[in-house]
Short mmCIF file of C-alpha atoms in Angstrom, two decimals:
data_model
loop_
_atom_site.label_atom_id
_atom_site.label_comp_id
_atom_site.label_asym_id
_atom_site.label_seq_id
_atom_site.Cartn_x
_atom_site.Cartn_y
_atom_site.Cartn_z
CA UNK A 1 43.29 -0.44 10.88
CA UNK A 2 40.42 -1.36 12.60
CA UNK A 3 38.99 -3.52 9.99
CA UNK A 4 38.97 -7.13 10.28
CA UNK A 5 40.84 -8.41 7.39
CA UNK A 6 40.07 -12.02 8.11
CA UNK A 7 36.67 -11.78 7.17
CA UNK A 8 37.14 -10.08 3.89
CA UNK A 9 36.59 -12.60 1.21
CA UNK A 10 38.13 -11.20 -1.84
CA UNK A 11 37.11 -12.61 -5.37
CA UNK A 12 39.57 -13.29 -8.36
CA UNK A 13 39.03 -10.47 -10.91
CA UNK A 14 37.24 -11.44 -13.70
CA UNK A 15 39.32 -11.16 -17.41
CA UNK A 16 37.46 -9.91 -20.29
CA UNK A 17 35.95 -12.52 -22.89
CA UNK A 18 34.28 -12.94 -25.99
CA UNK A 19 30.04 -13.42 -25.21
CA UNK A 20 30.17 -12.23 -21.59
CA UNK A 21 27.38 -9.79 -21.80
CA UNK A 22 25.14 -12.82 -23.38
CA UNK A 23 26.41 -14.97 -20.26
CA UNK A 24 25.58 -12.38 -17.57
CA UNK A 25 21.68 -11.90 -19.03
CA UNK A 26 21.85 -16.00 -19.68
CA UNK A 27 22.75 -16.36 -15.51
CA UNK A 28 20.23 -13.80 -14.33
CA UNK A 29 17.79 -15.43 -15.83
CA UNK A 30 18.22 -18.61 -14.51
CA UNK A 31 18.51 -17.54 -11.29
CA UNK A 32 14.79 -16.75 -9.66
CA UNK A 33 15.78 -14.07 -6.84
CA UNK A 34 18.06 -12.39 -9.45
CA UNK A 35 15.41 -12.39 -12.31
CA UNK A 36 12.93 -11.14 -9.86
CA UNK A 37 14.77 -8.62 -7.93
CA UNK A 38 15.54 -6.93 -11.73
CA UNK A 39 12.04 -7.27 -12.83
CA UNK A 40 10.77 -5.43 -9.86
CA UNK A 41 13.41 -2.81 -10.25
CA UNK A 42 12.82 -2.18 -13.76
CA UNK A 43 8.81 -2.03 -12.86
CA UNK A 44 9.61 0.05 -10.37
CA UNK A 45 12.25 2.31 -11.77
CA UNK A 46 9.91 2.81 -15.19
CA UNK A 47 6.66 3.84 -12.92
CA UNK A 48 7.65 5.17 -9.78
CA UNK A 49 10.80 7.08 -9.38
CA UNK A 50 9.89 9.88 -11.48
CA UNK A 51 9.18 12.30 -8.84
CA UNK A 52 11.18 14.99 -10.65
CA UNK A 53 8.72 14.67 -13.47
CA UNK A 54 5.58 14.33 -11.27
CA UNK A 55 5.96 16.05 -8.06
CA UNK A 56 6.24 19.61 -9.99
CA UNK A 57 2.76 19.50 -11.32
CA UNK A 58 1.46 17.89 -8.10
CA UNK A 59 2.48 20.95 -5.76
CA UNK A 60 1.65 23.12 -8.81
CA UNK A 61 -1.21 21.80 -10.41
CA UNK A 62 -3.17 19.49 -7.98
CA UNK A 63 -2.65 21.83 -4.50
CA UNK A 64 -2.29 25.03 -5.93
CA UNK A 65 1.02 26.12 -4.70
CA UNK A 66 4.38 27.14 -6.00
CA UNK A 67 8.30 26.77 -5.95
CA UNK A 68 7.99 27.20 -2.48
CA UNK A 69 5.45 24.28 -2.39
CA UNK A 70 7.65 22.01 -4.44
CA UNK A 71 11.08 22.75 -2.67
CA UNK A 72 9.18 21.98 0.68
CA UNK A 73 7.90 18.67 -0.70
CA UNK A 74 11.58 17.49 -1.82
CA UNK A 75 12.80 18.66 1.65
CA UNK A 76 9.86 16.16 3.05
CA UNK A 77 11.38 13.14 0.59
CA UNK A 78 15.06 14.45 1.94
CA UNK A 79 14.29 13.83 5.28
CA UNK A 80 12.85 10.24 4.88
CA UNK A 81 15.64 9.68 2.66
CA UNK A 82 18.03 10.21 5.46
CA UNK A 83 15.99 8.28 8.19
CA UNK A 84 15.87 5.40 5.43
CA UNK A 85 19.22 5.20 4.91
CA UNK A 86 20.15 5.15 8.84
CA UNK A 87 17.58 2.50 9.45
CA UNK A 88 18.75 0.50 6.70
CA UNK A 89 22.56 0.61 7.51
CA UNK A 90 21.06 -0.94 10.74
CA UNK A 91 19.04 -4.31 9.43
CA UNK A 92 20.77 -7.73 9.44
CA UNK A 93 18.48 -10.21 7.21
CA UNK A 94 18.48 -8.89 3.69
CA UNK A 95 16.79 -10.90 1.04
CA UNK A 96 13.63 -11.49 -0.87
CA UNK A 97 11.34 -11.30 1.76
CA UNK A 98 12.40 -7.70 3.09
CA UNK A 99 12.54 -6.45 -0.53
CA UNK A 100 9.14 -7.26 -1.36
CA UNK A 101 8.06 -5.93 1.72
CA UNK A 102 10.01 -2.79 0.93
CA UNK A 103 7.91 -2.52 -2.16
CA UNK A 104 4.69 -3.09 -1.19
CA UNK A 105 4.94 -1.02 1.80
CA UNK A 106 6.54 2.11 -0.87
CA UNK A 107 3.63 1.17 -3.42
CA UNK A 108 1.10 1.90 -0.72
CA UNK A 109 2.74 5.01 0.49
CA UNK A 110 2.64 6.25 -3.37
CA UNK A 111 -1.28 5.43 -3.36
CA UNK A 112 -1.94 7.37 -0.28
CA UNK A 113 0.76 10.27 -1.79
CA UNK A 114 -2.33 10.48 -4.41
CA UNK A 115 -4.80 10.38 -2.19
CA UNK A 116 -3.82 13.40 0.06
CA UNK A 117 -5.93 16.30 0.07
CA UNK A 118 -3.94 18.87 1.40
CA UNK A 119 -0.15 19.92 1.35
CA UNK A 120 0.48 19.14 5.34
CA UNK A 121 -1.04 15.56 4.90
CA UNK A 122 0.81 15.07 1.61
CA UNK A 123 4.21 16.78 3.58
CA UNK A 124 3.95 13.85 6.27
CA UNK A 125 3.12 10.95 3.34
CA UNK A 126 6.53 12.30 1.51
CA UNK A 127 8.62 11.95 4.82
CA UNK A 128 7.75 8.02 4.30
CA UNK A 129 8.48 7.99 0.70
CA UNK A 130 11.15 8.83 0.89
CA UNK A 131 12.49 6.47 3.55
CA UNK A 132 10.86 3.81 1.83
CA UNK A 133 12.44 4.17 -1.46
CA UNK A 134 15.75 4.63 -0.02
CA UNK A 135 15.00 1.38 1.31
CA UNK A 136 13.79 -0.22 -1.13
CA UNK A 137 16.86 0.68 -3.59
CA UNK A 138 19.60 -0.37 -0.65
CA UNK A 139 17.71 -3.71 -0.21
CA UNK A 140 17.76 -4.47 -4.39
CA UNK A 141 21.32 -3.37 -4.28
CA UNK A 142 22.67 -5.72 -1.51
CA UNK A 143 20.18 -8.66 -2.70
CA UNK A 144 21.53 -9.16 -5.88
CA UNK A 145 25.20 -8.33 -4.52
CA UNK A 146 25.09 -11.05 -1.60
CA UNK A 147 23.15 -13.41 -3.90
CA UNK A 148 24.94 -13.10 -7.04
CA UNK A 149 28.44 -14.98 -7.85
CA UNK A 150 31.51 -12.92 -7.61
CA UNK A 151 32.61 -13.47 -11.20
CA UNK A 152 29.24 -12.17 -12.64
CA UNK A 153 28.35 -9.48 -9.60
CA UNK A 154 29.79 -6.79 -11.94
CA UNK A 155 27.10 -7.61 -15.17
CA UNK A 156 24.45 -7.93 -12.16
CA UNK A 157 25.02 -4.48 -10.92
CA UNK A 158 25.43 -3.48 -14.68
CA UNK A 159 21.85 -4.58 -15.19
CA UNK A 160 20.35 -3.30 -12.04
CA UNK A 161 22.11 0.15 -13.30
CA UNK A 162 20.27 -0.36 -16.61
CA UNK A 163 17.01 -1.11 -14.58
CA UNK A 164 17.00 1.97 -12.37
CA UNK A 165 18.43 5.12 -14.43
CA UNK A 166 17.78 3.53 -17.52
CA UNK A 167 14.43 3.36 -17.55
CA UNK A 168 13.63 7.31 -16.91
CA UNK A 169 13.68 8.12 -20.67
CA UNK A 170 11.17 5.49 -20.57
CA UNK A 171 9.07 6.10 -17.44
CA UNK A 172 9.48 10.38 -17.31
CA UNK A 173 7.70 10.83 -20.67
CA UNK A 174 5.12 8.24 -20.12
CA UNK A 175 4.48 9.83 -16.22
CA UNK A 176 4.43 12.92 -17.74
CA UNK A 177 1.96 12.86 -20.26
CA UNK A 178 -0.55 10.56 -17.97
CA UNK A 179 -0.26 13.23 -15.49
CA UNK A 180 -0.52 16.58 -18.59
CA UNK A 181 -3.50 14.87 -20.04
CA UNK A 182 -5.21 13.72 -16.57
CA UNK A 183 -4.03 14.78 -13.24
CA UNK A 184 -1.08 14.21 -11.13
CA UNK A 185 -3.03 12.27 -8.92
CA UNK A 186 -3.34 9.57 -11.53
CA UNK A 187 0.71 9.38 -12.56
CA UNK A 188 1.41 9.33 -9.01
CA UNK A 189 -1.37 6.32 -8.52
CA UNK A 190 -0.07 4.77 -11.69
CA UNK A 191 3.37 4.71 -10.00
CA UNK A 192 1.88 3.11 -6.55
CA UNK A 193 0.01 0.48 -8.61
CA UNK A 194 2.59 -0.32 -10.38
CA UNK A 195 4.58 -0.85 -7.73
CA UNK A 196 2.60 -3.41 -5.82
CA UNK A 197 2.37 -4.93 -8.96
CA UNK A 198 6.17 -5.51 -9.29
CA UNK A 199 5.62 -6.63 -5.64
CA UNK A 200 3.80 -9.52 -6.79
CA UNK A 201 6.15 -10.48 -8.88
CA UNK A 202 8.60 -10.53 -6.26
CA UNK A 203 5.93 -12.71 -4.30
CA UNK A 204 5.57 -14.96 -7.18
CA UNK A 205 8.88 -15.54 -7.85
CA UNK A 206 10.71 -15.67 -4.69
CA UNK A 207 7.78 -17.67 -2.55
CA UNK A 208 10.37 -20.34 -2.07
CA UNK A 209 13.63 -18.15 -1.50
CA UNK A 210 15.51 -17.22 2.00
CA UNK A 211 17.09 -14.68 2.33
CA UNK A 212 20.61 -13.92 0.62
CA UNK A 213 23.14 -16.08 2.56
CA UNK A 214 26.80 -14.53 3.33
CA UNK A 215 28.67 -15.06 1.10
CA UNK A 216 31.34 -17.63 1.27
CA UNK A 217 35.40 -17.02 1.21
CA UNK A 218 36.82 -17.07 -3.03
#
């Protein structure tokens, strides 16, 4: 009851048509902050968020510890998870800007994840990991929700879907064997680089876009 309905904007619901799939990937790619925002996330998603491929062998393998090692590390990424999420249910602007920002900033974090020497430093580098790619998924979410039209937001999402989870039977073998036939210091560096990388993109793309507007009443 305490919602105000007056600034709900609800959207006609789209009916189901021949070549809509073809349309959605057709309108995403004409739009720059949507084609972008994607990109990045599939980058991202292939490289990066495989920590339940790569942060085994790096509590295991690289500082010599055990299941106790590893459960303390996801507790570490659990914790900036939740700060992540709080601070990001409390921005305002959300838009290209923040979400390259987002990635950079979680691209550096992953670098210096690689670079830590012992399990203390590397506890305190996963606290900010983890708020950072809480962040950075809640600010590619909204984006392409506040930026995308209402009667193709669903094939949007659909693709960002495709772009995050769909990309682990991609990015957790490939992780995975860098890190088998190499170190875990490199798969987790391979992650950070690549995620500055998509960063770029974001840069390149989106020099020119503000951020995602409100979106108007249907």
């Amino acid at each position: 009851k305490i919602m105000r309905q007056g600034e709900l904007h609800p959207a006609q619901r789209t009916t189901r048509q021949p070549g809509q799939i073809r349309a959605g990937l057709r309108y995403v790619w004409n739009e720059p902050q949507l084609r972008a925002t994607l990109i990045m996330m599939f980058i991202i998603g292939t490289f990066a968020y495989e920590f339940p491929v790569i942060l085994p062998l790096f509590a295991t393998v690289t500082l010599h510890g055990d299941a106790s090692t590893y459960s303390a590390m996801t507790a570490a990424m659990g914790i900036g998870a939740i700060c992540g999420g709080l601070y990001t249910a409390g921005r305002g602007a959300v838009g290209a800007t923040q979400l390259v920002r987002a990635a950079c900033l979680f691209g550096i974090s992953l670098c210096l994840l690689a670079l830590t020497p012992r399990l203390v430093a590397a506890l305190v580098v996963l606290v900010v990991v983890g708020g950072l790619s809480v962040l950075f998924i809640a600010l590619g979410n909204t984006t392409l929700q506040l930026t995308s039209q209402p009667e193709m937001r669903g094939r949007v999402m659909s693709l960002w879907s495709i772009a995050f989870l769909g990309t682990t039977p991609i990015g957790g073998p490939l992780i995975g064997f860098i890190a088998d036939h190499s170190n875990p210091r490199v798969g987790l560096l391979v992650g950070g680089i690549a995620t500055l990388i998509a960063g770029a993109v974001g840069v390149a793309t989106g020099r020119h876009k503000k951020s995602a507007p409100t979106p108007k009443p249907a």
